[in-house]
PDB file of C-alpha atoms and ligand atoms in Angstrom:
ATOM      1  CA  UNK A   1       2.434   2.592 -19.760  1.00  0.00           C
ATOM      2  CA  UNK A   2      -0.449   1.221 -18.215  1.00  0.00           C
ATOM      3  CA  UNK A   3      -3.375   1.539 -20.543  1.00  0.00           C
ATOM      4  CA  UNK A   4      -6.247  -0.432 -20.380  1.00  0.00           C
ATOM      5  CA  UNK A   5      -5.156  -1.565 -16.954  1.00  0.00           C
ATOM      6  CA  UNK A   6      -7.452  -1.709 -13.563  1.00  0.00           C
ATOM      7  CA  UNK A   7      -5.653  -1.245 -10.422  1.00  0.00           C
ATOM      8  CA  UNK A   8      -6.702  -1.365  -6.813  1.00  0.00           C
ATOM      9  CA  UNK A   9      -4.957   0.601  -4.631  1.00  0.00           C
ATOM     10  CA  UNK A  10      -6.140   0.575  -0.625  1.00  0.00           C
ATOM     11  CA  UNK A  11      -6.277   3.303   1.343  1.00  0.00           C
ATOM     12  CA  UNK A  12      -5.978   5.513  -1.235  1.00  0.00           C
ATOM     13  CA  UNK A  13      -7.726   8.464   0.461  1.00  0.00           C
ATOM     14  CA  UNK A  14      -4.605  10.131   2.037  1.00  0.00           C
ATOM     15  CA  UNK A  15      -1.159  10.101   2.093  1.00  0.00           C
ATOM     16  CA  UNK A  16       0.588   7.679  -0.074  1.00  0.00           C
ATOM     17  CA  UNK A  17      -1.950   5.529  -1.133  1.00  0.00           C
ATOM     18  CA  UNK A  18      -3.732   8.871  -2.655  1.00  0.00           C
ATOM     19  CA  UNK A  19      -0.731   9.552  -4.664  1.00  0.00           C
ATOM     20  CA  UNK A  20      -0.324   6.394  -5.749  1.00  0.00           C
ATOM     21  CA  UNK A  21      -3.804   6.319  -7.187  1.00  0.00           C
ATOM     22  CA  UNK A  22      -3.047   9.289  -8.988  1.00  0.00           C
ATOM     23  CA  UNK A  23       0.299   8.442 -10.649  1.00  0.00           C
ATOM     24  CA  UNK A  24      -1.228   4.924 -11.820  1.00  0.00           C
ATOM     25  CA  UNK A  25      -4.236   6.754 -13.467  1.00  0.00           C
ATOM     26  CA  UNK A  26      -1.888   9.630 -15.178  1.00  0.00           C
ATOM     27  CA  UNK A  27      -0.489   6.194 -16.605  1.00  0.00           C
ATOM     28  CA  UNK A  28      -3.789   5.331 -18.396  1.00  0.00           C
ATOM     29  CA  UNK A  29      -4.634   2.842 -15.641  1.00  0.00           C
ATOM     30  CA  UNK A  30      -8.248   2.633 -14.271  1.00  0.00           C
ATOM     31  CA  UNK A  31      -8.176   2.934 -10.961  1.00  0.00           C
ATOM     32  CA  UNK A  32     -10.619   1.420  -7.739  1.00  0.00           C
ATOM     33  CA  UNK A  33      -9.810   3.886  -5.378  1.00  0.00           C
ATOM     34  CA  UNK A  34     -10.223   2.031  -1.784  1.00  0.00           C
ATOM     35  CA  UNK A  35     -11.089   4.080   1.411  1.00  0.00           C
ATOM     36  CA  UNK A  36     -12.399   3.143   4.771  1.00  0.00           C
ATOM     37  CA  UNK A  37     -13.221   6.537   7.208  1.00  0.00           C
ATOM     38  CA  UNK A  38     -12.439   9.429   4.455  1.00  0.00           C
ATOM     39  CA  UNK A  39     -14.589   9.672   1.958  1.00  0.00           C
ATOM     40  CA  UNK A  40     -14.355  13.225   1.069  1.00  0.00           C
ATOM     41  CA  UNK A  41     -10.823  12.895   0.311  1.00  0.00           C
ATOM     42  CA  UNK A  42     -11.615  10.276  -1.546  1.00  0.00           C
ATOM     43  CA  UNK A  43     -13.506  12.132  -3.217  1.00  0.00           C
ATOM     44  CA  UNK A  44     -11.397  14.374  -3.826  1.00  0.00           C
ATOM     45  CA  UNK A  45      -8.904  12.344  -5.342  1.00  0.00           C
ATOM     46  CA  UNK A  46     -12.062  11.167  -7.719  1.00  0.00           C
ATOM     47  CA  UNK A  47     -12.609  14.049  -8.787  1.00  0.00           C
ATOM     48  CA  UNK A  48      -8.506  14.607  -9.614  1.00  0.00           C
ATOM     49  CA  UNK A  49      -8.599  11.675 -11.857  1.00  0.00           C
ATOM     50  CA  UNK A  50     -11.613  11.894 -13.378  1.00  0.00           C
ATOM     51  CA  UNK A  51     -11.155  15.818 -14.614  1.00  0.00           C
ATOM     52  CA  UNK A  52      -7.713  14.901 -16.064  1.00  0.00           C
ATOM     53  CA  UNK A  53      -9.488  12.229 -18.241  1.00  0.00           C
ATOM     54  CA  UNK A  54      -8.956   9.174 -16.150  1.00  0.00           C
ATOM     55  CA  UNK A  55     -11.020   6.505 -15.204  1.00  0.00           C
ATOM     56  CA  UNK A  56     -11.967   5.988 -11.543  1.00  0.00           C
ATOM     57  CA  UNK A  57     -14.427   4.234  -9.184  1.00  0.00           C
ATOM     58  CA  UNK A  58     -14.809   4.437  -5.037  1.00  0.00           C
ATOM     59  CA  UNK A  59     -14.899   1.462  -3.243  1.00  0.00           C
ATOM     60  CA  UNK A  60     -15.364   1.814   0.399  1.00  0.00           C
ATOM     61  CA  UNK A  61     -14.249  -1.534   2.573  1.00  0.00           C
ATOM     62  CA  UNK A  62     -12.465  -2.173   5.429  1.00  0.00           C
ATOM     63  CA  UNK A  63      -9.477  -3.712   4.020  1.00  0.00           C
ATOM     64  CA  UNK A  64      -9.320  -5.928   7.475  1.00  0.00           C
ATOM     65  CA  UNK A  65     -12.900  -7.116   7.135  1.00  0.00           C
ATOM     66  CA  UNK A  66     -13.002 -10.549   5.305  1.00  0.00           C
ATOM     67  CA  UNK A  67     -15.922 -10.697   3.801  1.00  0.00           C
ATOM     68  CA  UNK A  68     -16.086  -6.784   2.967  1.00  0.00           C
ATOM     69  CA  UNK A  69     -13.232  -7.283   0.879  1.00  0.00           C
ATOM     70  CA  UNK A  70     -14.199 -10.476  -0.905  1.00  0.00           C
ATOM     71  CA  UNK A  71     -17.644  -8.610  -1.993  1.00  0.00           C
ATOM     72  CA  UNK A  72     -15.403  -5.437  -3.324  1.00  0.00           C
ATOM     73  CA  UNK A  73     -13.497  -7.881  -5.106  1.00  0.00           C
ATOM     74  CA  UNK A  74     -16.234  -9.066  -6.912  1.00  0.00           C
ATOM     75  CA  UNK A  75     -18.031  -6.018  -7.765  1.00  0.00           C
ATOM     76  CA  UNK A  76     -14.641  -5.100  -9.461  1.00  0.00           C
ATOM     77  CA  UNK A  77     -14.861  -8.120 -11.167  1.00  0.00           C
ATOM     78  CA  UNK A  78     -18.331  -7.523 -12.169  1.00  0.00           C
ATOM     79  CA  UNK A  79     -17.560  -4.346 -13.220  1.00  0.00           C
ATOM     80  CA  UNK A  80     -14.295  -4.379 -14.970  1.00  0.00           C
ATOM     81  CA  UNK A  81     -14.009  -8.031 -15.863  1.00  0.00           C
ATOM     82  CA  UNK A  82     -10.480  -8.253 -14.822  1.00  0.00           C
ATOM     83  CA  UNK A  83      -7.863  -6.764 -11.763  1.00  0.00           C
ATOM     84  CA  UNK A  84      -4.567  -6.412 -13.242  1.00  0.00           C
ATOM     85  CA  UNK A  85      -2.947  -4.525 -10.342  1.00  0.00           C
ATOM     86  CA  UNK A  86      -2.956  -4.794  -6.635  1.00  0.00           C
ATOM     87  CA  UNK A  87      -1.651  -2.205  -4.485  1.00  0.00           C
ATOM     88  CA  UNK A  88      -1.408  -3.113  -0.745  1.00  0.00           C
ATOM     89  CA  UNK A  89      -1.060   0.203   0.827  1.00  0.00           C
ATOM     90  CA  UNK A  90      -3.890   0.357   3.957  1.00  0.00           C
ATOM     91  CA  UNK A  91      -2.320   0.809   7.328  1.00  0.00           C
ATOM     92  CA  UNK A  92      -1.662   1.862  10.378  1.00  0.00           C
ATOM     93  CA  UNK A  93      -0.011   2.955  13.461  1.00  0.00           C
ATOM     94  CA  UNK A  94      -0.432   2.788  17.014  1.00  0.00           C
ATOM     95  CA  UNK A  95       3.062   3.400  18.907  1.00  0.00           C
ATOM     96  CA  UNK A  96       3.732   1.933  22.035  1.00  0.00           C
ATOM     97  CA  UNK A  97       6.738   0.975  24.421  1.00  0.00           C
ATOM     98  CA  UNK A  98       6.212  -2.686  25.100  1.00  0.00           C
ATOM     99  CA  UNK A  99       5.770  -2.206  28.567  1.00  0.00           C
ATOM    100  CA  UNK A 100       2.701   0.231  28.059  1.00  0.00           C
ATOM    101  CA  UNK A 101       1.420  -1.108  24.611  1.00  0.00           C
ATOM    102  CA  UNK A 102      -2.237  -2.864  24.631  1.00  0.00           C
ATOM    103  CA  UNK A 103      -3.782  -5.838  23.291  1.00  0.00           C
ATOM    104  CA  UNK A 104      -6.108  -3.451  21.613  1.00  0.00           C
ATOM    105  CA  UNK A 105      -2.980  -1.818  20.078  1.00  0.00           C
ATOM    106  CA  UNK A 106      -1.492  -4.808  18.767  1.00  0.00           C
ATOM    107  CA  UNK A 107      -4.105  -6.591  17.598  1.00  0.00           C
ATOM    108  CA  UNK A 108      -5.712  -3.422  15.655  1.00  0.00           C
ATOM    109  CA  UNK A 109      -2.341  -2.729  14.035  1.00  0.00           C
ATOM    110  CA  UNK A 110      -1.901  -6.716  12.838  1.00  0.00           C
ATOM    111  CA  UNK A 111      -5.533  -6.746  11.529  1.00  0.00           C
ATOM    112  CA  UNK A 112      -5.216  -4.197   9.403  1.00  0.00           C
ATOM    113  CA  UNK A 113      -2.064  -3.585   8.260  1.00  0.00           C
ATOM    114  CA  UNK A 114      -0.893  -7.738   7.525  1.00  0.00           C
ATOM    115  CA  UNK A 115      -4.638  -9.293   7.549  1.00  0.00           C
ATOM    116  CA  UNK A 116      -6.073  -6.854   5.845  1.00  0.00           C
ATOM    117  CA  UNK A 117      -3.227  -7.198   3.075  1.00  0.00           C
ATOM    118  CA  UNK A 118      -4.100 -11.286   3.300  1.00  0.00           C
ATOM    119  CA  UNK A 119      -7.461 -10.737   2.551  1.00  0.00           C
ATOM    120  CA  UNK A 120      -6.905  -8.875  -0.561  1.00  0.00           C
ATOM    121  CA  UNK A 121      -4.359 -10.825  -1.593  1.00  0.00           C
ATOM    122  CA  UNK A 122      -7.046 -14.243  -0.875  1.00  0.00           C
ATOM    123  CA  UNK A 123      -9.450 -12.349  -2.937  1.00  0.00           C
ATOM    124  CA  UNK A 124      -7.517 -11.184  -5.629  1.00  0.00           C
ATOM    125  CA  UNK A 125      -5.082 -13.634  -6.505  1.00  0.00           C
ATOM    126  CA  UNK A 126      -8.133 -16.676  -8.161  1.00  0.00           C
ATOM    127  CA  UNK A 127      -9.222 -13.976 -10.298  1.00  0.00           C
ATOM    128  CA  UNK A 128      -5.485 -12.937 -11.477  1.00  0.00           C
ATOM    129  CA  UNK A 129      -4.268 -16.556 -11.817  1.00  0.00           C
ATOM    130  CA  UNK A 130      -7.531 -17.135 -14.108  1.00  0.00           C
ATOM    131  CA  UNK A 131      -6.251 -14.344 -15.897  1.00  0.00           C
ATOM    132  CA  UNK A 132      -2.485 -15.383 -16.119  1.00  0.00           C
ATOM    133  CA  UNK A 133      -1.752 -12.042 -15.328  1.00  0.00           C
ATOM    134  CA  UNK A 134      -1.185  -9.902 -12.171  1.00  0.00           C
ATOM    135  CA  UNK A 135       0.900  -7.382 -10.461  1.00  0.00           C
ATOM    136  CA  UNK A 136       1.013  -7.013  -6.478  1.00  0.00           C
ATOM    137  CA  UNK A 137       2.462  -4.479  -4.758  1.00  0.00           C
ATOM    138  CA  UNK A 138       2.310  -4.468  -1.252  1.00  0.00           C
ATOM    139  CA  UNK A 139       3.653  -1.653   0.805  1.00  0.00           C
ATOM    140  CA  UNK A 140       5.905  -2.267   3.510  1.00  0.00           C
ATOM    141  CA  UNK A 141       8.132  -0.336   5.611  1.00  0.00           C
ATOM    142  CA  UNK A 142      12.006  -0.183   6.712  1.00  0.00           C
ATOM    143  CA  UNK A 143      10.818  -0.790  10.335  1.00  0.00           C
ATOM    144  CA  UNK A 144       9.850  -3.968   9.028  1.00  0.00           C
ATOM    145  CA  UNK A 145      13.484  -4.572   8.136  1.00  0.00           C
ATOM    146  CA  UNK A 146      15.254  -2.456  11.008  1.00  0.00           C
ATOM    147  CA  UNK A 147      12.820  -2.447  13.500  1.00  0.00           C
ATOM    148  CA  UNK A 148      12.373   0.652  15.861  1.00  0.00           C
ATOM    149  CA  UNK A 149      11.443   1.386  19.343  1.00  0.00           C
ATOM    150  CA  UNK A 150       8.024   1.407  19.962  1.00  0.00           C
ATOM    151  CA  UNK A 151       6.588  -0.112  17.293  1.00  0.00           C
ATOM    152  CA  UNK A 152       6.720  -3.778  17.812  1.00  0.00           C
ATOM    153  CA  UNK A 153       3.447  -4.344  16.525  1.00  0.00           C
ATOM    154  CA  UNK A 154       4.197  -2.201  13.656  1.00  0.00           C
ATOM    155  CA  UNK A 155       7.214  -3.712  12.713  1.00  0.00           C
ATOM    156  CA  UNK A 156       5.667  -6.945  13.256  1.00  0.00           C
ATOM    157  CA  UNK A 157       2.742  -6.893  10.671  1.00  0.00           C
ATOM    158  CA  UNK A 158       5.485  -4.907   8.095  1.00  0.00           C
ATOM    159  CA  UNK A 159       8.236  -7.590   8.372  1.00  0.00           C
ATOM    160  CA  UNK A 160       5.089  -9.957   7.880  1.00  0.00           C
ATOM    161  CA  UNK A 161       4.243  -8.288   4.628  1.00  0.00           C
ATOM    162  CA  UNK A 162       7.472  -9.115   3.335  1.00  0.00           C
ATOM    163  CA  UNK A 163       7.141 -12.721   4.173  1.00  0.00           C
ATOM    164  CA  UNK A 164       4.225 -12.685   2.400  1.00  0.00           C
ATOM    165  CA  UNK A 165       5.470 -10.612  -0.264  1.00  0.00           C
ATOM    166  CA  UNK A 166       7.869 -13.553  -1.051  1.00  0.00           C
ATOM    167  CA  UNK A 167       5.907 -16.755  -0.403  1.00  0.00           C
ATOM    168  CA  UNK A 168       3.272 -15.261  -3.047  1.00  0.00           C
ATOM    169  CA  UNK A 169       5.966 -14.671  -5.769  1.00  0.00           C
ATOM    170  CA  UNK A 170       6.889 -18.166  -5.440  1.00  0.00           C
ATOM    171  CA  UNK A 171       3.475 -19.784  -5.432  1.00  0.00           C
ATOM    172  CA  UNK A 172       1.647 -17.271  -8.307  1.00  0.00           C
ATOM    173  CA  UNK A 173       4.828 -17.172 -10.061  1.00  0.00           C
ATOM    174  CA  UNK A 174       4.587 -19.283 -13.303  1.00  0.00           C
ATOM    175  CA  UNK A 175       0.956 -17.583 -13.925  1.00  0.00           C
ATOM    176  CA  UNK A 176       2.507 -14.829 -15.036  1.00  0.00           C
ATOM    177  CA  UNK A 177       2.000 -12.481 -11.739  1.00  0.00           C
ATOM    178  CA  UNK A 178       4.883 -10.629  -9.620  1.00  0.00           C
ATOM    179  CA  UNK A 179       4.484  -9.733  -5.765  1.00  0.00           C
ATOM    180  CA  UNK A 180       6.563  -7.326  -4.883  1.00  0.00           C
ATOM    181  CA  UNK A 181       7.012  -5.168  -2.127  1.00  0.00           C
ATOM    182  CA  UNK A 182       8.042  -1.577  -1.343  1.00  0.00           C
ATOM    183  CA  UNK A 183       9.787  -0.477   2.303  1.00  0.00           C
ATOM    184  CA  UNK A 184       9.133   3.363   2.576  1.00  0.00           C
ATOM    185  CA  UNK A 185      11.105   4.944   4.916  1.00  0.00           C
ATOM    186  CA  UNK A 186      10.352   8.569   6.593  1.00  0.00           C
ATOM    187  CA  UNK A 187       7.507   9.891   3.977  1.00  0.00           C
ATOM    188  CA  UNK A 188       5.804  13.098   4.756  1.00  0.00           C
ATOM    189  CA  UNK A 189       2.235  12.210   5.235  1.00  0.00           C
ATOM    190  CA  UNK A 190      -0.546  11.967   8.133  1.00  0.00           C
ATOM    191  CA  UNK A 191       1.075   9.449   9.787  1.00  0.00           C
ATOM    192  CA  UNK A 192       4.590  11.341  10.031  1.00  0.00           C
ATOM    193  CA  UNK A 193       3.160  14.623  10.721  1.00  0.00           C
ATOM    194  CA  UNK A 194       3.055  13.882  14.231  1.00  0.00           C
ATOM    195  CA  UNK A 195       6.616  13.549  14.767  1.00  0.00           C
ATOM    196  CA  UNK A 196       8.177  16.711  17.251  1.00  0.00           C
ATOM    197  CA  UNK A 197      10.683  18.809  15.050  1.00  0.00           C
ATOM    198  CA  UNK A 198      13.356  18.453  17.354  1.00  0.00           C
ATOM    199  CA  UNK A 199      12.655  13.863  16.376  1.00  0.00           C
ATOM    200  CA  UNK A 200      12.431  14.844  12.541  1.00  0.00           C
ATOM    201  CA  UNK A 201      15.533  16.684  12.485  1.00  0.00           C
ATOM    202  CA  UNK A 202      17.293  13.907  14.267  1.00  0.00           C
ATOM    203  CA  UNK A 203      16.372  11.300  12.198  1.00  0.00           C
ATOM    204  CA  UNK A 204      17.257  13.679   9.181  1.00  0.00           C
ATOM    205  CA  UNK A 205      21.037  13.486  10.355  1.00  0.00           C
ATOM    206  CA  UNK A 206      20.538   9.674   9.984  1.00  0.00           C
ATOM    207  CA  UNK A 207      19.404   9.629   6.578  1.00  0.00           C
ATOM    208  CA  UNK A 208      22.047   9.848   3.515  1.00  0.00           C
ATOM    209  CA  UNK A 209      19.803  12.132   1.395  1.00  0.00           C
ATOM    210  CA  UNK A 210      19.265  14.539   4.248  1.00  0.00           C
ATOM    211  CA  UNK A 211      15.196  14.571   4.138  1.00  0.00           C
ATOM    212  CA  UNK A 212      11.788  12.831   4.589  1.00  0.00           C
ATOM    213  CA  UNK A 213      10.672  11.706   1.206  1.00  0.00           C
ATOM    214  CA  UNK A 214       7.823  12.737  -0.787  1.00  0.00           C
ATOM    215  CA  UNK A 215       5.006  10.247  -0.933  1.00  0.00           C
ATOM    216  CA  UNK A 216       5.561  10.695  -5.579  1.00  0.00           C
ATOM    217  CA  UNK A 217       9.212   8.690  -4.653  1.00  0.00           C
ATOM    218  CA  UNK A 218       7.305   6.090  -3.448  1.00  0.00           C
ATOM    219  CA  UNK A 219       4.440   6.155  -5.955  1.00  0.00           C
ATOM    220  CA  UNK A 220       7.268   6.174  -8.996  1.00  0.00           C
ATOM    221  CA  UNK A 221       8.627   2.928  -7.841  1.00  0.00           C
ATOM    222  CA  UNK A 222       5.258   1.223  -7.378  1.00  0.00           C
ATOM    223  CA  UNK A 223       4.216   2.193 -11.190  1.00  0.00           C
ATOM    224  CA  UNK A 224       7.475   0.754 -12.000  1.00  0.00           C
ATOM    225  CA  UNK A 225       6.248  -2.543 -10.098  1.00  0.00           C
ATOM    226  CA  UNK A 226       2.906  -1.651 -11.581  1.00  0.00           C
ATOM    227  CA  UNK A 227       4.468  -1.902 -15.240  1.00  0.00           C
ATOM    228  CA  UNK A 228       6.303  -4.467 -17.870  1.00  0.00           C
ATOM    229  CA  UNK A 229       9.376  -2.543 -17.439  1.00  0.00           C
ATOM    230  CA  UNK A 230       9.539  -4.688 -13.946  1.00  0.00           C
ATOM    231  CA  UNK A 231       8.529  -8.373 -15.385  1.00  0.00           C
ATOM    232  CA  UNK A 232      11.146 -10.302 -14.386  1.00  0.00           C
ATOM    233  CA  UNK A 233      11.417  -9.134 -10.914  1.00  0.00           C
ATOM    234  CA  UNK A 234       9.281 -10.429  -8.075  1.00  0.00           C
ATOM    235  CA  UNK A 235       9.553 -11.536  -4.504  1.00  0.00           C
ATOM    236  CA  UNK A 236      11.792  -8.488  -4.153  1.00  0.00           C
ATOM    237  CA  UNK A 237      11.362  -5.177  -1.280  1.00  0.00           C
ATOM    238  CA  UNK A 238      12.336  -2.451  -2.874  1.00  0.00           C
ATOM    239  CA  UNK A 239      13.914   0.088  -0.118  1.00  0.00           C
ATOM    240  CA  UNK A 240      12.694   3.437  -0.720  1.00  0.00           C
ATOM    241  CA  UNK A 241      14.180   5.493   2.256  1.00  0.00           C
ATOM    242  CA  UNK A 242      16.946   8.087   1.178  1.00  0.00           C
ATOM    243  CA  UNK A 243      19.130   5.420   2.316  1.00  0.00           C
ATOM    244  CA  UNK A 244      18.362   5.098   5.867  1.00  0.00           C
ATOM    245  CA  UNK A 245      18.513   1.559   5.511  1.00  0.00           C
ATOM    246  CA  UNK A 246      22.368   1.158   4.429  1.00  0.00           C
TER     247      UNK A 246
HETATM  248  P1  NAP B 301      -1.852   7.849   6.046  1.00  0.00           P
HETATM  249  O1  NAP B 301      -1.566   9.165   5.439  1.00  0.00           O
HETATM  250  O2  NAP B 301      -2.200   7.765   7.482  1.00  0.00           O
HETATM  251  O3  NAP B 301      -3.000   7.130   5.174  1.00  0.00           O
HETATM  252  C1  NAP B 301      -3.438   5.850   5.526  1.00  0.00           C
HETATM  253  C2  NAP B 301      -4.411   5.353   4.493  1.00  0.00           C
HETATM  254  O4  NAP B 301      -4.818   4.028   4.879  1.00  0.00           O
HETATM  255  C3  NAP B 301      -5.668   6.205   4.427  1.00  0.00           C
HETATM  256  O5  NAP B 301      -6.040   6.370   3.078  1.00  0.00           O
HETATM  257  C4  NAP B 301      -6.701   5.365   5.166  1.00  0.00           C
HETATM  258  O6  NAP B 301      -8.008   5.515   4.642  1.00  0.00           O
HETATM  259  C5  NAP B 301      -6.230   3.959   4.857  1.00  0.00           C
HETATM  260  N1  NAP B 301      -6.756   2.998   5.831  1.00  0.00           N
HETATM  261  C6  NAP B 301      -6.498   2.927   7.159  1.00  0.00           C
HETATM  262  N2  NAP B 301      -7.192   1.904   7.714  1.00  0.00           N
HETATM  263  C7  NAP B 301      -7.915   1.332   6.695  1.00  0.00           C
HETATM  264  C8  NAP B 301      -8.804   0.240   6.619  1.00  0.00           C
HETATM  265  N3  NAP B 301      -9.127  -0.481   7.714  1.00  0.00           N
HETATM  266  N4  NAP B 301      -9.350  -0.074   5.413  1.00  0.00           N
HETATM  267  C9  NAP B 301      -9.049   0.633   4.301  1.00  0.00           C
HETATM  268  N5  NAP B 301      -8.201   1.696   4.317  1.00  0.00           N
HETATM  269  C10 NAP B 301      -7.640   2.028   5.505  1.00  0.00           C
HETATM  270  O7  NAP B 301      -0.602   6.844   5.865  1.00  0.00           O
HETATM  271  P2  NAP B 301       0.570   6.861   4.798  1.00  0.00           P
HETATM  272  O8  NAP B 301       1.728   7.498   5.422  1.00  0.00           O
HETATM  273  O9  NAP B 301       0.088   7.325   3.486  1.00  0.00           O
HETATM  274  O10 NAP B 301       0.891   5.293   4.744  1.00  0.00           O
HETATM  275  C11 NAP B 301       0.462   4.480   3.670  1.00  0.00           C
HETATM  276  C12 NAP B 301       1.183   3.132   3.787  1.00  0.00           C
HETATM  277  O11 NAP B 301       2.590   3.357   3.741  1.00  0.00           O
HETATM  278  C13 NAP B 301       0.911   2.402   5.097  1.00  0.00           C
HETATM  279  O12 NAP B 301       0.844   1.010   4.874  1.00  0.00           O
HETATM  280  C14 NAP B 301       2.119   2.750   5.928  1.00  0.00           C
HETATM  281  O13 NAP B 301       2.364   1.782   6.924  1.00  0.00           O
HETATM  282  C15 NAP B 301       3.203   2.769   4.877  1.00  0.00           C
HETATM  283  N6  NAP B 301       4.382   3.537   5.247  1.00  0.00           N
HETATM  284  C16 NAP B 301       4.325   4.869   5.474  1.00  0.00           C
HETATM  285  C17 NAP B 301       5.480   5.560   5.816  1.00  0.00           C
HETATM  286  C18 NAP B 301       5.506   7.042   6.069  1.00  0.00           C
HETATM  287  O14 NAP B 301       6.553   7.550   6.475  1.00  0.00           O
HETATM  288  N7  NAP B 301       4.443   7.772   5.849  1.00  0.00           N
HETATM  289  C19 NAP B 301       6.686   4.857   5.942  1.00  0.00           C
HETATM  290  C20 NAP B 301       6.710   3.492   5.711  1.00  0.00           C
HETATM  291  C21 NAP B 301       5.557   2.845   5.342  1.00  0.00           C
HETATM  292  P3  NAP B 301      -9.221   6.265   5.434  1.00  0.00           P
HETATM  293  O15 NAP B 301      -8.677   7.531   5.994  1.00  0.00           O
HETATM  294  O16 NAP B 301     -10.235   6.446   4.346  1.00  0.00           O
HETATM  295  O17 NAP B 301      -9.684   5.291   6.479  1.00  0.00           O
END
């Protein structure tokens, strides 16, 4: 489905980002595997695509770092010649009731999770409109939609991704290249691991299909994105969340 393809998916050490990587390369894609602080497991996840036959490189950059990103954009495009997919997964969180939250907290959350998807998106998007060609995915969340206590700044940069999501579609649109973007809700990673049992079970009353979701639902939807089965949708969030969001 996605032969002779080369995708860049951020943060694609852990979590969802790692499975992501791996169900784009099981689809023939070649695959930039983006990491910032873990580079065994990106390594690791290397190693998983490579031994199955794939075709893999690591690129470490701090998606949130301007200039870092420009320079891995253009080793790609040294290297490959072309970007046909970008995956906008990199982020964050760092919960906080308003009344206690930071400026540190805020600000680290918006730089990396909404400027760090800008600057790939700055980088990326001359080479794929040279090409006539692109597919963005960038990976949201239903707090972005909802909202939820304690994660204003979260919400913030998410909802912000979507805005993004849809400005893009309409200015890279006629070139060929759909921005989409994906709204995960409770996914068992890193980042929800934290959660008490006693909050997981909760929120498990809450949602229709009675469970956290793996992080494959959410990696099936963005090779969907990923693909030509998807060409003539864009601008859209897909909601990927059991149907906590009804
Ligand atoms: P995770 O397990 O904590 O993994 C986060 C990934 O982001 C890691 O690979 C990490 O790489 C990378 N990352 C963090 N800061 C980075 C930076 N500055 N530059 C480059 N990479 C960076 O999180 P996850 O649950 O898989 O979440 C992935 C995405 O899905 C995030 O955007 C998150 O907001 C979204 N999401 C998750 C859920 C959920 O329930 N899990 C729900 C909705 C949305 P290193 O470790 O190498 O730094």
């Amino acid at each position: 489905m996605l032969k002779e393809k080369v995708a860049l998916v951020t943060g694609a050490s852990r979590g969802i980002g790692r499975e992501i990587a791996l169900t784009l390369a099981s689809y023939g894609a070649t695959i930039v595997i983006n990491y910032n602080g873990s580079k065994e497991k990106a390594e690791e996840v290397y190693d998983k695509i490579t031994n199955n036959n794939g075709k893999a490189r690591l690129y470490k950059a701090d998606v949130s770092d301007f200039e870092a990103v420009k320079q891995m954009v253009s080793d790609i495009k040294d290297e490959f010649g072309r970007l046909d997919i970008l995956v906008n997964n990199a982020g964050i969180t760092k919960d906080n009731l308003i009344l206690r939250m930071s400026e540190e907290e805020f600000d680290k959350v918006i730089d990396i999770n909404l400027k760090g998807t800008f600057n790939c998106l700055r980088h990326v998007s001359p080479l794929m409109l040279k090409q006539r060609y692109g597919r963005i995915i960038n990976i949201s969340s239903i707090v972005g939609i909802h909202g939820n206590t304690g994660q204003l700044n979260y919400s913030a940069s998410k909802a912000g991704v979507i805005g993004m999501t849809k400005s893009l579609a309409k200015e890279l649109g006629s070139r060929g290249i759909t921005v989409n973007a994906v709204a995960p809700g409770y996914i068992n990673t890193d980042m929800t691991e934290g959660l008490k049992e006693q909050w997981k079970d909760l929120i498990k009353e809450q949602i229709p299909l009675k469970r956290f979701g793996e992080t494959t639902d959410v990696a099936q939807t963005v090779a969907f994105l990923a693909s030509d089965y998807s060409s003539y949708i864009t601008g859209q969030t897909i909601q990927v969340d059991g149907g906590l969001g009804i």
